[in-house]
Amino acid sequence: MSQKVGFGAHGNVYKDKGGQFVVKWALPHSVRQLRKENAVYLRLQGTPGILKHYYYGEHSGTAYLTLEYAGGSLLSMLDMAVGGIGCFDCLDLAFTIASTLPILASIHMQGVIHGDIHPGNILVSSSGVKLIDFGSSRFSRDSPNASFNYADTYGYSPYYSGVERIAHGLPTFQDDVVSFAYTLVRVAHGGRMPWDNDFAKVMGSDPSPQLMAVQLIALKNSFSAQQLCKGLPNVFESFLTAALTFQKVRWRSFNYNYWREQFNITPYSKVHPPSKRYQFLKALTE
């Protein structure tokens, strides 16, 4: 291993010298989380948009998972954009959205809930869009892998989660869609959301988990899709509205293909390919 490319409370991620694969190394308290993630990658192998799985092992109280290396993330590109390099135009973002929705639909049909969708878990590389980091994932109840649903492995990002997830804690198919909708709106706004100041105040006050949940739910309910999508093309507001409505209904009622077509720019790709700025940002992360 030559370069640390990720780190956190659960462990580190290293890239090999040739840039062909990464190794996720779990700290002892996170072994079960990586064990579950390994089960997810095995379940989803061969699914477009999912990293190739190479090896998993446990040794001396730790665990490691070897996966293909596929480039940078939307979060990396967004950080550089906010730093002054420039950010996505809406057509660039639409291209990424149209590429991500089929991946989300496919993993859901296979009984896998991602559980923590945000810009840092969507990779954009020369080989296409990849959905990564299934450490907070959950298998559906009828899945043969449901025994891996460890209750202590459902960490998530409240910023991107819907109110139903904040209220009940468990990952759901519905919240994957809501989190993805919040992600695309934030990226479209150049890394900001209208609720940012209020959200920071809630998190900074260090309330009890119960009080924080109540405050975050009230905060998110106080912003309409129209407010959150102000200044963006109408399709963003329509998608967010559909996602927020979807929180309270059966997951199979969501029409992934319809929304993919709303954002699909493939017919126009020859006359308007992804912008040079988009290609430049993507290249910097690979």
mmCIF file of C-alpha atoms in Angstrom:
data_model
loop_
_atom_site.group_PDB
_atom_site.id
_atom_site.type_symbol
_atom_site.label_atom_id
_atom_site.label_comp_id
_atom_site.label_asym_id
_atom_site.label_seq_id
_atom_site.Cartn_x
_atom_site.Cartn_y
_atom_site.Cartn_z
ATOM 1 C CA MET A 1 0.000 0.000 0.000
ATOM 2 C CA SER A 2 1.363 3.398 -0.921
ATOM 3 C CA GLN A 3 -1.318 5.971 -0.129
ATOM 4 C CA LYS A 4 -4.021 6.459 2.467
ATOM 5 C CA VAL A 5 -7.106 7.642 0.569
ATOM 6 C CA GLY A 6 -9.648 7.542 3.375
ATOM 7 C CA PHE A 7 -9.939 7.363 7.136
ATOM 8 C CA GLY A 8 -12.538 7.562 9.862
ATOM 9 C CA ALA A 9 -13.764 6.233 13.176
ATOM 10 C CA HIS A 10 -14.105 2.722 11.756
ATOM 11 C CA GLY A 11 -10.747 2.319 10.003
ATOM 12 C CA ASN A 12 -8.620 3.379 7.042
ATOM 13 C CA VAL A 13 -8.618 2.929 3.260
ATOM 14 C CA TYR A 14 -5.376 2.448 1.316
ATOM 15 C CA LYS A 15 -4.631 2.454 -2.413
ATOM 16 C CA ASP A 16 -1.964 0.258 -3.985
ATOM 17 C CA LYS A 17 0.990 1.734 -5.902
ATOM 18 C CA GLY A 18 -0.449 0.806 -9.274
ATOM 19 C CA GLY A 19 -3.837 2.350 -8.552
ATOM 20 C CA GLN A 20 -5.670 -0.894 -9.292
ATOM 21 C CA PHE A 21 -7.301 -1.671 -5.949
ATOM 22 C CA VAL A 22 -7.991 -0.367 -2.448
ATOM 23 C CA VAL A 23 -7.963 -2.097 0.916
ATOM 24 C CA LYS A 24 -10.448 -1.140 3.624
ATOM 25 C CA TRP A 25 -8.949 -1.940 7.019
ATOM 26 C CA ALA A 26 -11.377 -2.094 9.954
ATOM 27 C CA LEU A 27 -10.524 -1.314 13.554
ATOM 28 C CA PRO A 28 -11.539 -4.030 16.057
ATOM 29 C CA HIS A 29 -14.809 -2.341 17.035
ATOM 30 C CA SER A 30 -15.860 -2.184 13.363
ATOM 31 C CA VAL A 31 -15.170 -5.741 12.229
ATOM 32 C CA ARG A 32 -18.864 -6.645 12.090
ATOM 33 C CA GLN A 33 -19.536 -3.588 9.952
ATOM 34 C CA LEU A 34 -16.899 -4.626 7.400
ATOM 35 C CA ARG A 35 -18.101 -8.229 7.550
ATOM 36 C CA LYS A 36 -21.563 -7.020 6.554
ATOM 37 C CA GLU A 37 -20.118 -4.802 3.821
ATOM 38 C CA ASN A 38 -18.276 -7.810 2.428
ATOM 39 C CA ALA A 39 -21.579 -9.719 2.294
ATOM 40 C CA VAL A 40 -23.139 -6.816 0.392
ATOM 41 C CA TYR A 41 -20.381 -6.721 -2.232
ATOM 42 C CA LEU A 42 -20.608 -10.484 -2.694
ATOM 43 C CA ARG A 43 -24.382 -10.193 -3.095
ATOM 44 C CA LEU A 44 -24.043 -7.406 -5.672
ATOM 45 C CA GLN A 45 -21.096 -8.710 -7.696
ATOM 46 C CA GLY A 46 -21.675 -8.222 -11.404
ATOM 47 C CA THR A 47 -24.100 -5.355 -10.823
ATOM 48 C CA PRO A 48 -23.208 -2.314 -12.973
ATOM 49 C CA GLY A 49 -21.994 0.556 -10.819
ATOM 50 C CA ILE A 50 -20.706 -1.655 -7.983
ATOM 51 C CA LEU A 51 -16.986 -2.066 -7.283
ATOM 52 C CA LYS A 52 -15.365 -5.405 -8.060
ATOM 53 C CA HIS A 53 -14.745 -7.539 -4.986
ATOM 54 C CA TYR A 54 -11.317 -9.195 -4.696
ATOM 55 C CA TYR A 55 -10.782 -10.511 -1.179
ATOM 56 C CA TYR A 56 -11.948 -10.385 2.435
ATOM 57 C CA GLY A 57 -10.174 -11.634 5.538
ATOM 58 C CA GLU A 58 -10.086 -11.357 9.319
ATOM 59 C CA HIS A 59 -6.934 -11.568 11.404
ATOM 60 C CA SER A 60 -6.049 -10.816 15.035
ATOM 61 C CA GLY A 61 -9.264 -8.972 15.756
ATOM 62 C CA THR A 62 -9.236 -6.810 12.630
ATOM 63 C CA ALA A 63 -10.668 -7.246 9.129
ATOM 64 C CA TYR A 64 -9.784 -6.119 5.622
ATOM 65 C CA LEU A 65 -11.701 -5.893 2.354
ATOM 66 C CA THR A 66 -10.011 -5.548 -1.040
ATOM 67 C CA LEU A 67 -11.944 -3.814 -3.839
ATOM 68 C CA GLU A 68 -11.195 -2.241 -7.196
ATOM 69 C CA TYR A 69 -10.010 1.374 -7.220
ATOM 70 C CA ALA A 70 -12.279 3.513 -9.379
ATOM 71 C CA GLY A 71 -11.277 7.153 -8.963
ATOM 72 C CA GLY A 72 -12.484 10.185 -7.046
ATOM 73 C CA SER A 73 -15.836 11.096 -5.545
ATOM 74 C CA LEU A 74 -18.462 13.757 -6.004
ATOM 75 C CA LEU A 75 -17.464 15.069 -2.601
ATOM 76 C CA SER A 76 -13.840 15.475 -3.684
ATOM 77 C CA MET A 77 -14.934 17.300 -6.817
ATOM 78 C CA LEU A 78 -17.358 19.428 -4.832
ATOM 79 C CA ASP A 79 -14.656 20.449 -2.347
ATOM 80 C CA MET A 80 -12.449 21.610 -5.203
ATOM 81 C CA ALA A 81 -15.368 23.391 -6.829
ATOM 82 C CA VAL A 82 -16.199 25.363 -3.699
ATOM 83 C CA GLY A 83 -12.497 26.117 -3.351
ATOM 84 C CA GLY A 84 -12.591 28.140 -6.534
ATOM 85 C CA ILE A 85 -11.966 25.744 -9.412
ATOM 86 C CA GLY A 86 -15.619 25.872 -10.449
ATOM 87 C CA CYS A 87 -18.547 23.512 -9.935
ATOM 88 C CA PHE A 88 -20.923 21.353 -11.942
ATOM 89 C CA ASP A 89 -23.277 22.922 -14.388
ATOM 90 C CA CYS A 90 -26.741 21.365 -14.281
ATOM 91 C CA LEU A 91 -26.171 19.304 -17.425
ATOM 92 C CA ASP A 92 -23.073 17.726 -15.886
ATOM 93 C CA LEU A 93 -25.033 16.893 -12.758
ATOM 94 C CA ALA A 94 -27.945 15.512 -14.780
ATOM 95 C CA PHE A 95 -25.502 13.148 -16.493
ATOM 96 C CA THR A 96 -24.377 11.840 -13.087
ATOM 97 C CA ILE A 97 -27.955 11.538 -11.792
ATOM 98 C CA ALA A 98 -29.092 9.587 -14.852
ATOM 99 C CA SER A 99 -26.142 7.225 -14.332
ATOM 100 C CA THR A 100 -26.757 6.727 -10.600
ATOM 101 C CA LEU A 101 -30.504 6.012 -10.573
ATOM 102 C CA PRO A 102 -30.209 2.633 -12.388
ATOM 103 C CA ILE A 103 -27.584 1.543 -9.833
ATOM 104 C CA LEU A 104 -29.887 2.476 -6.976
ATOM 105 C CA ALA A 105 -32.809 0.672 -8.600
ATOM 106 C CA SER A 106 -30.695 -2.442 -9.151
ATOM 107 C CA ILE A 107 -29.387 -2.774 -5.592
ATOM 108 C CA HIS A 108 -32.897 -2.215 -4.234
ATOM 109 C CA MET A 109 -34.310 -4.955 -6.464
ATOM 110 C CA GLN A 110 -31.640 -7.261 -5.015
ATOM 111 C CA GLY A 111 -32.746 -6.481 -1.470
ATOM 112 C CA VAL A 112 -29.923 -4.134 -0.476
ATOM 113 C CA ILE A 113 -30.481 -0.755 1.185
ATOM 114 C CA HIS A 114 -27.392 1.473 1.005
ATOM 115 C CA GLY A 115 -28.171 3.402 4.186
ATOM 116 C CA ASP A 116 -25.828 6.389 3.857
ATOM 117 C CA ILE A 117 -25.989 8.051 0.449
ATOM 118 C CA HIS A 118 -24.143 11.368 0.218
ATOM 119 C CA PRO A 119 -21.686 13.004 -2.242
ATOM 120 C CA GLY A 120 -18.681 11.172 -0.818
ATOM 121 C CA ASN A 121 -20.221 7.778 -1.575
ATOM 122 C CA ILE A 122 -20.768 8.379 -5.290
ATOM 123 C CA LEU A 123 -17.642 7.909 -7.391
ATOM 124 C CA VAL A 124 -17.276 9.382 -10.853
ATOM 125 C CA SER A 125 -14.475 7.855 -12.912
ATOM 126 C CA SER A 126 -13.481 7.129 -16.486
ATOM 127 C CA SER A 127 -15.339 3.808 -16.179
ATOM 128 C CA GLY A 128 -18.572 5.492 -15.089
ATOM 129 C CA VAL A 129 -20.439 6.166 -11.863
ATOM 130 C CA LYS A 130 -19.998 3.835 -8.880
ATOM 131 C CA LEU A 131 -21.949 3.637 -5.630
ATOM 132 C CA ILE A 132 -19.622 2.796 -2.740
ATOM 133 C CA ASP A 133 -19.323 2.312 1.038
ATOM 134 C CA PHE A 134 -21.962 -0.143 2.197
ATOM 135 C CA GLY A 135 -20.876 -0.105 5.845
ATOM 136 C CA SER A 136 -24.226 1.335 6.953
ATOM 137 C CA SER A 137 -26.272 -0.861 4.637
ATOM 138 C CA ARG A 138 -29.110 -3.220 5.458
ATOM 139 C CA PHE A 139 -30.543 -6.273 3.741
ATOM 140 C CA SER A 140 -34.299 -6.532 3.272
ATOM 141 C CA ARG A 141 -36.096 -8.804 5.723
ATOM 142 C CA ASP A 142 -36.678 -11.513 3.127
ATOM 143 C CA SER A 143 -33.035 -11.533 1.981
ATOM 144 C CA PRO A 144 -30.970 -14.688 2.605
ATOM 145 C CA ASN A 145 -28.301 -12.306 3.956
ATOM 146 C CA ALA A 146 -30.554 -10.726 6.599
ATOM 147 C CA SER A 147 -28.445 -12.340 9.353
ATOM 148 C CA PHE A 148 -25.819 -9.663 8.627
ATOM 149 C CA ASN A 149 -28.205 -6.889 9.737
ATOM 150 C CA TYR A 150 -26.267 -5.947 12.864
ATOM 151 C CA ALA A 151 -28.179 -3.270 14.784
ATOM 152 C CA ASP A 152 -25.005 -1.384 15.747
ATOM 153 C CA THR A 153 -23.857 -0.790 12.152
ATOM 154 C CA TYR A 154 -26.439 1.705 10.921
ATOM 155 C CA GLY A 155 -24.507 4.958 11.184
ATOM 156 C CA TYR A 156 -25.576 7.667 8.729
ATOM 157 C CA SER A 157 -25.352 11.358 7.802
ATOM 158 C CA PRO A 158 -28.356 13.248 9.265
ATOM 159 C CA TYR A 159 -27.699 16.155 6.879
ATOM 160 C CA TYR A 160 -28.781 14.054 3.888
ATOM 161 C CA SER A 161 -31.361 11.835 5.582
ATOM 162 C CA GLY A 162 -35.113 12.200 5.488
ATOM 163 C CA VAL A 163 -37.245 12.780 8.561
ATOM 164 C CA GLU A 164 -38.465 9.164 8.618
ATOM 165 C CA ARG A 165 -34.879 7.895 8.937
ATOM 166 C CA ILE A 166 -34.096 10.413 11.670
ATOM 167 C CA ALA A 167 -37.258 9.447 13.542
ATOM 168 C CA HIS A 168 -36.889 5.670 13.326
ATOM 169 C CA GLY A 169 -33.172 5.032 12.770
ATOM 170 C CA LEU A 170 -33.365 2.040 10.428
ATOM 171 C CA PRO A 171 -32.161 2.359 6.808
ATOM 172 C CA THR A 172 -34.970 2.028 4.266
ATOM 173 C CA PHE A 173 -35.326 1.934 0.501
ATOM 174 C CA GLN A 174 -37.280 5.171 0.771
ATOM 175 C CA ASP A 175 -34.547 7.008 2.636
ATOM 176 C CA ASP A 176 -31.958 5.994 0.024
ATOM 177 C CA VAL A 177 -34.027 7.913 -2.518
ATOM 178 C CA VAL A 178 -34.524 10.917 -0.211
ATOM 179 C CA SER A 179 -30.799 11.048 0.611
ATOM 180 C CA PHE A 180 -29.941 10.897 -3.073
ATOM 181 C CA ALA A 181 -32.368 13.740 -3.794
ATOM 182 C CA TYR A 182 -30.852 15.917 -1.061
ATOM 183 C CA THR A 183 -27.383 15.058 -2.377
ATOM 184 C CA LEU A 184 -28.116 16.176 -5.920
ATOM 185 C CA VAL A 185 -29.792 19.411 -4.756
ATOM 186 C CA ARG A 186 -26.827 20.298 -2.550
ATOM 187 C CA VAL A 187 -24.319 19.599 -5.320
ATOM 188 C CA ALA A 188 -26.414 21.617 -7.774
ATOM 189 C CA HIS A 189 -26.261 24.538 -5.341
ATOM 190 C CA GLY A 190 -22.446 24.341 -5.246
ATOM 191 C CA GLY A 191 -22.169 22.670 -1.863
ATOM 192 C CA ARG A 192 -24.782 24.604 0.076
ATOM 193 C CA MET A 193 -28.370 24.193 1.266
ATOM 194 C CA PRO A 194 -30.755 26.878 2.579
ATOM 195 C CA TRP A 195 -30.869 25.145 5.968
ATOM 196 C CA ASP A 196 -27.077 25.129 6.524
ATOM 197 C CA ASN A 197 -26.914 27.804 9.238
ATOM 198 C CA ASP A 198 -29.810 26.337 11.211
ATOM 199 C CA PHE A 199 -28.440 22.805 10.815
ATOM 200 C CA ALA A 200 -25.045 23.890 12.180
ATOM 201 C CA LYS A 201 -26.723 25.467 15.210
ATOM 202 C CA VAL A 202 -28.601 22.262 16.015
ATOM 203 C CA MET A 203 -25.525 20.058 15.682
ATOM 204 C CA GLY A 204 -23.304 22.562 17.501
ATOM 205 C CA SER A 205 -25.563 22.779 20.542
ATOM 206 C CA ASP A 206 -24.735 19.137 21.365
ATOM 207 C CA PRO A 207 -28.285 18.128 22.371
ATOM 208 C CA SER A 208 -29.266 14.656 23.514
ATOM 209 C CA PRO A 209 -29.897 12.218 20.638
ATOM 210 C CA GLN A 210 -33.646 12.422 21.243
ATOM 211 C CA LEU A 211 -33.721 16.232 21.281
ATOM 212 C CA MET A 212 -31.452 16.428 18.246
ATOM 213 C CA ALA A 213 -33.817 14.153 16.302
ATOM 214 C CA VAL A 214 -36.809 16.332 17.218
ATOM 215 C CA GLN A 215 -34.954 19.511 16.206
ATOM 216 C CA LEU A 216 -33.690 18.090 12.904
ATOM 217 C CA ILE A 217 -37.131 16.781 11.958
ATOM 218 C CA ALA A 218 -38.696 20.174 12.694
ATOM 219 C CA LEU A 219 -35.938 21.904 10.717
ATOM 220 C CA LYS A 220 -36.276 19.713 7.642
ATOM 221 C CA ASN A 221 -40.063 19.903 7.703
ATOM 222 C CA SER A 222 -39.839 23.700 7.711
ATOM 223 C CA PHE A 223 -38.258 23.771 4.228
ATOM 224 C CA SER A 224 -40.337 22.950 1.164
ATOM 225 C CA ALA A 225 -38.920 21.389 -1.985
ATOM 226 C CA GLN A 226 -39.568 24.716 -3.698
ATOM 227 C CA GLN A 227 -37.397 26.560 -1.164
ATOM 228 C CA LEU A 228 -34.597 24.015 -1.364
ATOM 229 C CA CYS A 229 -34.557 24.031 -5.168
ATOM 230 C CA LYS A 230 -34.877 27.774 -5.705
ATOM 231 C CA GLY A 231 -32.857 28.806 -8.753
ATOM 232 C CA LEU A 232 -32.535 25.265 -10.130
ATOM 233 C CA PRO A 233 -34.303 23.787 -13.176
ATOM 234 C CA ASN A 234 -37.844 22.609 -12.363
ATOM 235 C CA VAL A 235 -36.918 18.936 -12.681
ATOM 236 C CA PHE A 236 -34.880 19.154 -9.459
ATOM 237 C CA GLU A 237 -37.876 20.378 -7.460
ATOM 238 C CA SER A 238 -40.104 17.731 -9.048
ATOM 239 C CA PHE A 239 -37.654 14.961 -8.180
ATOM 240 C CA LEU A 240 -37.196 16.137 -4.585
ATOM 241 C CA THR A 241 -40.978 16.411 -4.158
ATOM 242 C CA ALA A 242 -41.416 12.853 -5.440
ATOM 243 C CA ALA A 243 -38.657 11.596 -3.128
ATOM 244 C CA LEU A 244 -40.132 13.284 -0.053
ATOM 245 C CA THR A 245 -43.579 11.887 -0.886
ATOM 246 C CA PHE A 246 -42.004 8.461 -1.370
ATOM 247 C CA GLN A 247 -40.886 8.450 2.303
ATOM 248 C CA LYS A 248 -44.360 7.425 3.413
ATOM 249 C CA VAL A 249 -45.308 4.884 0.742
ATOM 250 C CA ARG A 250 -44.264 1.426 -0.426
ATOM 251 C CA TRP A 251 -40.820 1.478 -2.023
ATOM 252 C CA ARG A 252 -41.840 -0.402 -5.160
ATOM 253 C CA SER A 253 -44.102 2.493 -6.099
ATOM 254 C CA PHE A 254 -41.118 4.694 -7.004
ATOM 255 C CA ASN A 255 -40.513 4.894 -10.752
ATOM 256 C CA TYR A 256 -36.720 4.921 -11.078
ATOM 257 C CA ASN A 257 -36.789 4.627 -14.862
ATOM 258 C CA TYR A 258 -39.132 7.592 -15.247
ATOM 259 C CA TRP A 259 -36.825 9.854 -13.264
ATOM 260 C CA ARG A 260 -33.770 8.554 -15.066
ATOM 261 C CA GLU A 261 -35.351 9.640 -18.332
ATOM 262 C CA GLN A 262 -36.128 13.082 -16.916
ATOM 263 C CA PHE A 263 -32.409 13.607 -16.278
ATOM 264 C CA ASN A 264 -31.089 11.582 -19.218
ATOM 265 C CA ILE A 265 -28.911 13.671 -21.537
ATOM 266 C CA THR A 266 -27.592 10.753 -23.598
ATOM 267 C CA PRO A 267 -29.396 11.866 -26.806
ATOM 268 C CA TYR A 268 -27.608 15.205 -26.515
ATOM 269 C CA SER A 269 -24.182 13.928 -25.513
ATOM 270 C CA LYS A 270 -22.685 14.346 -28.989
ATOM 271 C CA VAL A 271 -23.687 17.978 -29.267
ATOM 272 C CA HIS A 272 -23.188 18.799 -25.586
ATOM 273 C CA PRO A 273 -20.739 16.404 -23.908
ATOM 274 C CA PRO A 274 -19.881 16.877 -20.219
ATOM 275 C CA SER A 275 -18.158 20.244 -19.883
ATOM 276 C CA LYS A 276 -14.392 20.663 -19.903
ATOM 277 C CA ARG A 277 -14.639 21.854 -16.311
ATOM 278 C CA TYR A 278 -16.420 18.622 -15.323
ATOM 279 C CA GLN A 279 -13.804 16.516 -17.100
ATOM 280 C CA PHE A 280 -11.005 18.514 -15.468
ATOM 281 C CA LEU A 281 -12.427 18.074 -11.973
ATOM 282 C CA LYS A 282 -12.937 14.360 -12.554
ATOM 283 C CA ALA A 283 -9.370 13.957 -13.800
ATOM 284 C CA LEU A 284 -7.979 15.606 -10.680
ATOM 285 C CA THR A 285 -9.528 12.910 -8.499
ATOM 286 C CA GLU A 286 -8.279 9.897 -10.445
#
